[in-house]
PDB file of C-alpha atoms in Angstrom:
ATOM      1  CA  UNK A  15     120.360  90.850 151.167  1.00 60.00           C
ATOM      2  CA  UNK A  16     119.109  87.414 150.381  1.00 63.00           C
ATOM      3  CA  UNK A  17     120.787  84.935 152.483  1.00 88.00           C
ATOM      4  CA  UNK A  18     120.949  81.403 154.494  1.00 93.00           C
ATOM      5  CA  UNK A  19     121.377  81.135 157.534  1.00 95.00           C
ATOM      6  CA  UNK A  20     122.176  77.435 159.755  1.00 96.00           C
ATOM      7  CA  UNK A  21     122.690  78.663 163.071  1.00 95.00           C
ATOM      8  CA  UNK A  22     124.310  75.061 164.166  1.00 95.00           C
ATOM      9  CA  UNK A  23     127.732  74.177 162.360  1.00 95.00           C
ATOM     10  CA  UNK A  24     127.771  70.281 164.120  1.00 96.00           C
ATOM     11  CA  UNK A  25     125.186  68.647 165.882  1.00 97.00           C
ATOM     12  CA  UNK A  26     125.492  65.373 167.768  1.00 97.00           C
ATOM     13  CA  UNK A  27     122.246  62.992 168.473  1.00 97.00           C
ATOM     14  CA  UNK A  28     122.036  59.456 169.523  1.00 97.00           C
ATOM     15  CA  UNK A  29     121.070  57.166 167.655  1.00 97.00           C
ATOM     16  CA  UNK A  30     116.989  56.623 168.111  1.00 97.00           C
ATOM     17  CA  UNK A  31     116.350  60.010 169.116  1.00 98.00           C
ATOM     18  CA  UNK A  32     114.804  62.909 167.156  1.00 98.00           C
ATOM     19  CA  UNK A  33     116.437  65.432 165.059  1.00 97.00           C
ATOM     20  CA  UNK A  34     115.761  69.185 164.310  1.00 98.00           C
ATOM     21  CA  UNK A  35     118.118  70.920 162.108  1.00 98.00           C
ATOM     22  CA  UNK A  36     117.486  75.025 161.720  1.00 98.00           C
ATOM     23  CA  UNK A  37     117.597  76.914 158.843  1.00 97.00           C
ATOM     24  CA  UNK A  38     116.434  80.785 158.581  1.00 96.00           C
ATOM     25  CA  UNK A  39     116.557  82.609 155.206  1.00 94.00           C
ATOM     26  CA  UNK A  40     115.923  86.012 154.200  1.00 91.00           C
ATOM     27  CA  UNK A  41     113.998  86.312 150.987  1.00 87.00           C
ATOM     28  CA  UNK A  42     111.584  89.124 149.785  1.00 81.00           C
ATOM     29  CA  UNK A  43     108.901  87.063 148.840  1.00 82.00           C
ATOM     30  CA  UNK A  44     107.184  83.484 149.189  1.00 84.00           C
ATOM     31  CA  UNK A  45     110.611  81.576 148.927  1.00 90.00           C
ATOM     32  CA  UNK A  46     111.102  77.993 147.331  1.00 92.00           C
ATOM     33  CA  UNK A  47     112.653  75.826 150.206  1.00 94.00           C
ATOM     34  CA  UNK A  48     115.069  72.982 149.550  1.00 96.00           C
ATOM     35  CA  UNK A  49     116.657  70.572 152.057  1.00 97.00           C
ATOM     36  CA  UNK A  50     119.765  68.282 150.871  1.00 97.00           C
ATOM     37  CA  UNK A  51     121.914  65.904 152.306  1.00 97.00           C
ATOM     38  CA  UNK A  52     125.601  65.457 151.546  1.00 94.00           C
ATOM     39  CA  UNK A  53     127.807  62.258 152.702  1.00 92.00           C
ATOM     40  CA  UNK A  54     131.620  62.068 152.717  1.00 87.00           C
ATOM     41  CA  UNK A  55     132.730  62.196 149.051  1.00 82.00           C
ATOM     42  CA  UNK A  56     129.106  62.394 147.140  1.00 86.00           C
ATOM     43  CA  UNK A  57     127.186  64.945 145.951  1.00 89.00           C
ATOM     44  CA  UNK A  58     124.238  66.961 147.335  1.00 93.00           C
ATOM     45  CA  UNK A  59     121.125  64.461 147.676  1.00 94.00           C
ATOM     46  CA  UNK A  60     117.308  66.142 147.763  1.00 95.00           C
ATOM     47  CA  UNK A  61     115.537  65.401 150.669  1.00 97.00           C
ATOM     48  CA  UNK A  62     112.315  67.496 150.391  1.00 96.00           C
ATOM     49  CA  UNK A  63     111.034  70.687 149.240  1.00 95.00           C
ATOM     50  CA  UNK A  64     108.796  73.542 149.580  1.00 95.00           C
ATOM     51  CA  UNK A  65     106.725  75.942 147.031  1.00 92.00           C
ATOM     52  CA  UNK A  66     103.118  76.285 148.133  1.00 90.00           C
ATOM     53  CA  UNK A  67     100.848  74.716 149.536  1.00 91.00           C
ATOM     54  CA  UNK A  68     100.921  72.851 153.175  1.00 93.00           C
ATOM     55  CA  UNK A  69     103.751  74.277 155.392  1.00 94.00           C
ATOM     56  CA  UNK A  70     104.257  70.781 156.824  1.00 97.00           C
ATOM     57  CA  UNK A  71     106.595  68.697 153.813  1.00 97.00           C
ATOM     58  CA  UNK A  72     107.235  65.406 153.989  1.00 97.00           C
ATOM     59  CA  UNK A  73     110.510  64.118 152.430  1.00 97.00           C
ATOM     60  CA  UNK A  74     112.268  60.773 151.540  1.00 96.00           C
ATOM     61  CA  UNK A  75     114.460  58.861 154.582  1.00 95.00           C
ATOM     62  CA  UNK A  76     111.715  59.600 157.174  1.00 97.00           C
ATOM     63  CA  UNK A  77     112.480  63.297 157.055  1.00 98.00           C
ATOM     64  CA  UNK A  78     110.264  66.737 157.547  1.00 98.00           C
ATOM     65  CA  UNK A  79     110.361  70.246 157.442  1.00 98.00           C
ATOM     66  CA  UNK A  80     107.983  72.778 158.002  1.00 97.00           C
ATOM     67  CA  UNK A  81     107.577  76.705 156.738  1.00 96.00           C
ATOM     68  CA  UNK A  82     107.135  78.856 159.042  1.00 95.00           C
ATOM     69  CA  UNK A  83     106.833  82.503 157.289  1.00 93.00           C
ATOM     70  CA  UNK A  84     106.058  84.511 160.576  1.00 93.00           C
ATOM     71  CA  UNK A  85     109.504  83.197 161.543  1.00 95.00           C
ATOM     72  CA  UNK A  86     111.562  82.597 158.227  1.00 94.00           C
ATOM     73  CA  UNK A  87     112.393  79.437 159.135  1.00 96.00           C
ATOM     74  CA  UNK A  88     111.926  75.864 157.094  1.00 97.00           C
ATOM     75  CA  UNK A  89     113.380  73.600 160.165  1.00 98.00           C
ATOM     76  CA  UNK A  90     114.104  69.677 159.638  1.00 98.00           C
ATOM     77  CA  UNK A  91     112.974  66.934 161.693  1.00 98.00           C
ATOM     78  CA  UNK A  92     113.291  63.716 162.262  1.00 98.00           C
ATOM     79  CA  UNK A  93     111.267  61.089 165.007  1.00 97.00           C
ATOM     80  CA  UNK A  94     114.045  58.742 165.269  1.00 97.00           C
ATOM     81  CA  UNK A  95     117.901  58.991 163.839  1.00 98.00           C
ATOM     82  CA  UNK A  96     119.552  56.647 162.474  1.00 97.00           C
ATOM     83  CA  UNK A  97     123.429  55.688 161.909  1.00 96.00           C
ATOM     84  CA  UNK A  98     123.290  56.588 158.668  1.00 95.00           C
ATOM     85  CA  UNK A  99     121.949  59.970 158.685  1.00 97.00           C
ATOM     86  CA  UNK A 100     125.251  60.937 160.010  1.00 97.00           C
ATOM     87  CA  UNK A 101     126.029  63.607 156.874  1.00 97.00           C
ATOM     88  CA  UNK A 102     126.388  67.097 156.167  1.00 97.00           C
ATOM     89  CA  UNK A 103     122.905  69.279 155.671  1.00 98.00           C
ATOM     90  CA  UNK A 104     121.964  72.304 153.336  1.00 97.00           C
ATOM     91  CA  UNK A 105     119.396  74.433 153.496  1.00 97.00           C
ATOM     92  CA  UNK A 106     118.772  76.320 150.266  1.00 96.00           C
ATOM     93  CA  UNK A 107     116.586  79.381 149.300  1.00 93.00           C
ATOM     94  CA  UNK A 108     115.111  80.534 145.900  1.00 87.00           C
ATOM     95  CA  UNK A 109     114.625  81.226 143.524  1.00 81.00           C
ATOM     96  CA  UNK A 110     117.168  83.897 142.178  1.00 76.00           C
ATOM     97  CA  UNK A 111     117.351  85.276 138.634  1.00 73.00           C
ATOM     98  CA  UNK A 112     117.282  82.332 136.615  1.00 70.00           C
ATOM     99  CA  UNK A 113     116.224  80.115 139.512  1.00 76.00           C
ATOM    100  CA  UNK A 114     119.388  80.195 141.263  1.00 85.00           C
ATOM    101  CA  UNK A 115     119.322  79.041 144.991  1.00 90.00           C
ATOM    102  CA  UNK A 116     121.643  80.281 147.579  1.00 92.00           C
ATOM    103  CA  UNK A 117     122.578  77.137 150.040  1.00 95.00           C
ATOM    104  CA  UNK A 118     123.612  77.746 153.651  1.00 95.00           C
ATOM    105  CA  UNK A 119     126.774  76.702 154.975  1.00 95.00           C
ATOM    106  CA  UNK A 120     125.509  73.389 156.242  1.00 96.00           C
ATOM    107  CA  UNK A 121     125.199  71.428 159.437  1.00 97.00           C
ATOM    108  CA  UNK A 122     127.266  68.281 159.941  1.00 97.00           C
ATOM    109  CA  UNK A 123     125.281  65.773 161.529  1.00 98.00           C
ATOM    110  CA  UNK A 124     126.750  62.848 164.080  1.00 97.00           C
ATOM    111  CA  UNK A 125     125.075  60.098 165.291  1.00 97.00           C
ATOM    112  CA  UNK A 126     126.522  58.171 167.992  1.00 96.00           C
ATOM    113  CA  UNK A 127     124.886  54.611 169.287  1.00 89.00           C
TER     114      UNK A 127
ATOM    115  CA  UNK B  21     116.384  57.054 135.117  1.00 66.00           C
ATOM    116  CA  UNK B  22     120.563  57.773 135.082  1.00 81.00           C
ATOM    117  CA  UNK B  23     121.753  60.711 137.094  1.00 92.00           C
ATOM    118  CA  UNK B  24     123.424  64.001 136.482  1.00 96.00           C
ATOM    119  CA  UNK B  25     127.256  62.278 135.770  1.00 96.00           C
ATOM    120  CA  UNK B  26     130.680  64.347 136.570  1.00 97.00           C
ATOM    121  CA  UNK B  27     134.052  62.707 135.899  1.00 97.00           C
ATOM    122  CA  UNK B  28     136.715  62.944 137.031  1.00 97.00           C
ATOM    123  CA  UNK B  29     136.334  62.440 140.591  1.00 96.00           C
ATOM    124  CA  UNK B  30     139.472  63.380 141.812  1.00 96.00           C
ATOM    125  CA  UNK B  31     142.116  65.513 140.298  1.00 97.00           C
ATOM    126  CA  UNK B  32     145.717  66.828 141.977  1.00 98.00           C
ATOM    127  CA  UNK B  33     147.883  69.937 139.996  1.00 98.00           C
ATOM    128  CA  UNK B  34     149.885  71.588 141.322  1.00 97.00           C
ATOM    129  CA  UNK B  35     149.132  75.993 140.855  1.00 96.00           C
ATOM    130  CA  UNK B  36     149.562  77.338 137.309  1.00 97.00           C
ATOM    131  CA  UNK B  37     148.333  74.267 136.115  1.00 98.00           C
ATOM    132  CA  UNK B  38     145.429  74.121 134.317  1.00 98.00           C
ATOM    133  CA  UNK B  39     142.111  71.309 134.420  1.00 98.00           C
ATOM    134  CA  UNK B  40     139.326  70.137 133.215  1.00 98.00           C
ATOM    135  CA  UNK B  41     136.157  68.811 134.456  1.00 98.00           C
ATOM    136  CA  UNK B  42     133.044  67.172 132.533  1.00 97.00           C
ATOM    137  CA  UNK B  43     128.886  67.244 133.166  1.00 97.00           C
ATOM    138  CA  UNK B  44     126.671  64.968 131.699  1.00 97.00           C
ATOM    139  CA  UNK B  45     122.839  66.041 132.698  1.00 96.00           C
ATOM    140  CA  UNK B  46     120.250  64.142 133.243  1.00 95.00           C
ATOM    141  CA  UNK B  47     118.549  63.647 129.580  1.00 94.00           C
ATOM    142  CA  UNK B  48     116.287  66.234 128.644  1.00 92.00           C
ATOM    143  CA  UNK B  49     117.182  68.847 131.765  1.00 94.00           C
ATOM    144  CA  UNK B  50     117.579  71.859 129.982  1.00 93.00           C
ATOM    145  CA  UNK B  51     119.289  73.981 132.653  1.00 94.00           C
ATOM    146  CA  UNK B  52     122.520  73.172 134.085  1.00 96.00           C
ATOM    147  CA  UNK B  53     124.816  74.501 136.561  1.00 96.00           C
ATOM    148  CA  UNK B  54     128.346  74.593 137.638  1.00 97.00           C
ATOM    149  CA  UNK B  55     128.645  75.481 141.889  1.00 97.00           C
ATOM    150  CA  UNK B  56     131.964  75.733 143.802  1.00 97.00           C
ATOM    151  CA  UNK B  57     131.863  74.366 147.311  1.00 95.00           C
ATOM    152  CA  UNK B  58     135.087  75.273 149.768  1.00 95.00           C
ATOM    153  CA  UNK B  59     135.684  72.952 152.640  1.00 91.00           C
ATOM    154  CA  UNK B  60     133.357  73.904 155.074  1.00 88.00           C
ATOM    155  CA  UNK B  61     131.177  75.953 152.945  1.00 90.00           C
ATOM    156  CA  UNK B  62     127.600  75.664 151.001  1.00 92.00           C
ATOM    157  CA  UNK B  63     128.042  75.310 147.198  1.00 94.00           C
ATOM    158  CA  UNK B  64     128.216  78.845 145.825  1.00 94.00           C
ATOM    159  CA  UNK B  65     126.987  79.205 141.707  1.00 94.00           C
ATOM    160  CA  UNK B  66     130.138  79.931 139.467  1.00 96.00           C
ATOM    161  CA  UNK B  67     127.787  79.826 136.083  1.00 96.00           C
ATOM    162  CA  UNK B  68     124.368  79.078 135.053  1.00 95.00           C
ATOM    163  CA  UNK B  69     123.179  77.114 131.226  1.00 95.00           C
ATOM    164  CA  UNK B  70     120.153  77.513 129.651  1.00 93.00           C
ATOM    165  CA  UNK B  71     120.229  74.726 127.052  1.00 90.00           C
ATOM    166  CA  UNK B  72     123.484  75.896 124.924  1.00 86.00           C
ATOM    167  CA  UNK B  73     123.709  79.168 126.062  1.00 93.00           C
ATOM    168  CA  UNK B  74     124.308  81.112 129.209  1.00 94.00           C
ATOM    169  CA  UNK B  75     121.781  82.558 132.077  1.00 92.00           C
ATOM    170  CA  UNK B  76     124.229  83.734 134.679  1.00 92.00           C
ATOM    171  CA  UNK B  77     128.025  83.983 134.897  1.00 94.00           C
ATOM    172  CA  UNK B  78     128.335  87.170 137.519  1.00 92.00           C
ATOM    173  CA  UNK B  79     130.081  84.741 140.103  1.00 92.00           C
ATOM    174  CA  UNK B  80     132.516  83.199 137.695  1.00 96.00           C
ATOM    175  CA  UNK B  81     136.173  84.491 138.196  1.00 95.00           C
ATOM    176  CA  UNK B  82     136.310  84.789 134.127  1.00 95.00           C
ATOM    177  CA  UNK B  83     140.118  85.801 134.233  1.00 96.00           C
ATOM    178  CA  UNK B  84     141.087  81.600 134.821  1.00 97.00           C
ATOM    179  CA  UNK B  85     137.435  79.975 134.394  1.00 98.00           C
ATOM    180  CA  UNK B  86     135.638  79.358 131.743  1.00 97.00           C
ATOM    181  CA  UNK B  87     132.661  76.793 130.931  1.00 97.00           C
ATOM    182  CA  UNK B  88     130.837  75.793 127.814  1.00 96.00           C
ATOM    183  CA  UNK B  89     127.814  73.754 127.199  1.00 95.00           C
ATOM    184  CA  UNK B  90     128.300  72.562 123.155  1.00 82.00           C
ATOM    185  CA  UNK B  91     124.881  71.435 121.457  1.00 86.00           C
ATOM    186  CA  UNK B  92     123.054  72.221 125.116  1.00 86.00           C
ATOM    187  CA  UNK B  93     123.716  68.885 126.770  1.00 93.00           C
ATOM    188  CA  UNK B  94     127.397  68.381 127.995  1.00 96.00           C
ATOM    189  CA  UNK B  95     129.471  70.834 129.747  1.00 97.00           C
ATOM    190  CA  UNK B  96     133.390  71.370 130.228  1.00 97.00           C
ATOM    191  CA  UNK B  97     134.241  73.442 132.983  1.00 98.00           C
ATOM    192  CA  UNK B  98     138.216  74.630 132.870  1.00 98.00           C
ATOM    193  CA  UNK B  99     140.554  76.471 135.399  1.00 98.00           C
ATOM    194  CA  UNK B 100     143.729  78.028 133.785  1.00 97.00           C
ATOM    195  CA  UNK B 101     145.784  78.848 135.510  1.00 96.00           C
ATOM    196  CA  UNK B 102     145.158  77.434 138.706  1.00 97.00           C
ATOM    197  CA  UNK B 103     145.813  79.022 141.887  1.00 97.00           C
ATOM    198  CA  UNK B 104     145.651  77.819 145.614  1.00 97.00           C
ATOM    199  CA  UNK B 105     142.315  78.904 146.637  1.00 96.00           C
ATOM    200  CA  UNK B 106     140.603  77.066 143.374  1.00 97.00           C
ATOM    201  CA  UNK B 107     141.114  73.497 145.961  1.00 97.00           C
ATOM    202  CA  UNK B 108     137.424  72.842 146.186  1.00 97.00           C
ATOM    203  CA  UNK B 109     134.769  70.220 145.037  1.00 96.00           C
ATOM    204  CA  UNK B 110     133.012  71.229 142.055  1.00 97.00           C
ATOM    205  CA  UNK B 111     129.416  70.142 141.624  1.00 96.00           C
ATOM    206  CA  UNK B 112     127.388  70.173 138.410  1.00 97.00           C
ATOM    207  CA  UNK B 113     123.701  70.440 138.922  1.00 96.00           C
ATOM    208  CA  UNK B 114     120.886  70.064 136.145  1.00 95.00           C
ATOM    209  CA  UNK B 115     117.225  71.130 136.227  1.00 93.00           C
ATOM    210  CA  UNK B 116     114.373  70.031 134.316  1.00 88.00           C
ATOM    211  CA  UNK B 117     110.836  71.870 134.518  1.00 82.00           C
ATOM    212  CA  UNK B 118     110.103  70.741 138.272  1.00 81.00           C
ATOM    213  CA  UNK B 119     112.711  73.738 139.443  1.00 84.00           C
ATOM    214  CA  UNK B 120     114.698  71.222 141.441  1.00 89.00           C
ATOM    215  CA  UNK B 121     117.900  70.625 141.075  1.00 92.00           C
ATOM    216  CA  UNK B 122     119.679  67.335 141.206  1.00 93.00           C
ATOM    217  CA  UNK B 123     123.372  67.486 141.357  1.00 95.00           C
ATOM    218  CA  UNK B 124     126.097  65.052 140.938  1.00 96.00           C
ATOM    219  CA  UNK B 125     128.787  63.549 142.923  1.00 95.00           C
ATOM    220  CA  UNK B 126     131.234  66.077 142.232  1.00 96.00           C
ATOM    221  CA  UNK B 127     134.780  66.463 141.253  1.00 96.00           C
ATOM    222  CA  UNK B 128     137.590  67.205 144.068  1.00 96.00           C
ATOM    223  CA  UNK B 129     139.874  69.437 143.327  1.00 97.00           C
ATOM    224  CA  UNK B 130     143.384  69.341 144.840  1.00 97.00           C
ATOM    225  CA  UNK B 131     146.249  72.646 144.094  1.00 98.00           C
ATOM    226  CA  UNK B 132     149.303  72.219 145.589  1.00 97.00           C
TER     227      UNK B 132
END
């Protein structure tokens, strides 16, 4: 079955040092690969995305991901965290019949200075 | 450019009730969706528009929801009755012909 998986319900970093946030997905072909970020009480921002193309995606906020198909994986990184990426995280997979995407649960981010 | 726009934010009822929430896409997205997201939880799809009419509704419990999108831009989505396990945020999303979504800031939904 097509699925989501974020292996890490809360991570903590401190501030200034680097992030990587897992996602694995199952998906019986070349998958379309979203990352979003959710704060307290707003809805689901777009960070980056994946279709084709170079595995390596750069994103807005200083973030990255990268597609690894031998692995299933579409990781996100970041150098150098900041306060205010503290935030809940969703990976989602597609597309589905009429280009639905299934999300993982999410990983809820802290950042403490 | 103005952003997908979901009112109201917050809503309390208490079960049996019944509610109402309200999309406004971004102009000239022609899909739109309706996703449920449980504390703790990724948003899950309850139904799916294609302009005014609908792609996919396999996830929508159609015995207390239903959702329209009128003239292919607005949409209502209604609970009635409401029951316990409907306390959730519910997030309208609208796509235009990049495939990518872009959702509003949701409506929380309170059942006591």
């Amino acid at each position: 079955a097509q699925s989501v998986t974020q292996p890490d319900i809360h991570i903590t970093v401190s501030e200034g040092a680097s992030l990587e946030l897992r996602c694995n997905y199952s998906y019986g072909a070349t998958p379309y690969l979203f990352w979003y970020v959710q704060s307290p009480g707003q809805g689901l921002q777009l960070l980056l995305k994946y279709f084709s193309g170079d595995t390596l995606v750069q994103g807005i906020k200083g973030f990255e991901a990268e597609f690894k198909r031998s692995q299933s994986s579409f990781n996100l990184r970041k150098p150098s965290v900041h306060w205010s990426d503290a935030a809940e995280y969703f990976c989602a997979v597609g597309p589905f019949y009429g280009n639905k995407l299934v999300f993982g649960a999410g990983t809820i981010l802290r950042v403490k200075s | 450019e103005a952003g997908v726009a979901q009112s109201p934010r917050y809503k309390i009822i208490e079960k049996r009730q019944s509610v109402a929430f309200w999309c406004n896409p971004i102009s000239g997205h022609a899909t739109l969706y309706w996703y449920q997201q449980i504390l703790g939880q990724g948003p899950k799809l309850l139904i799916q528009f294609q302009n005014n009419g609908v792609v996919d509704d396999s996830q929508l419990p159609k015995d207390r929801f239903s959702a329209e999108r009128l003239k292919g831009v607005d949409s209502t989505l209604k609970i009635q009755p409401a029951k316990l396990e409907d306390s959730a945020v519910y997030l309208c999303a609208s796509e235009g012909k990049a495939d990518t979504q872009y959702f509003g800031p949701g409506t929380r939904l309170t059942v006591l």
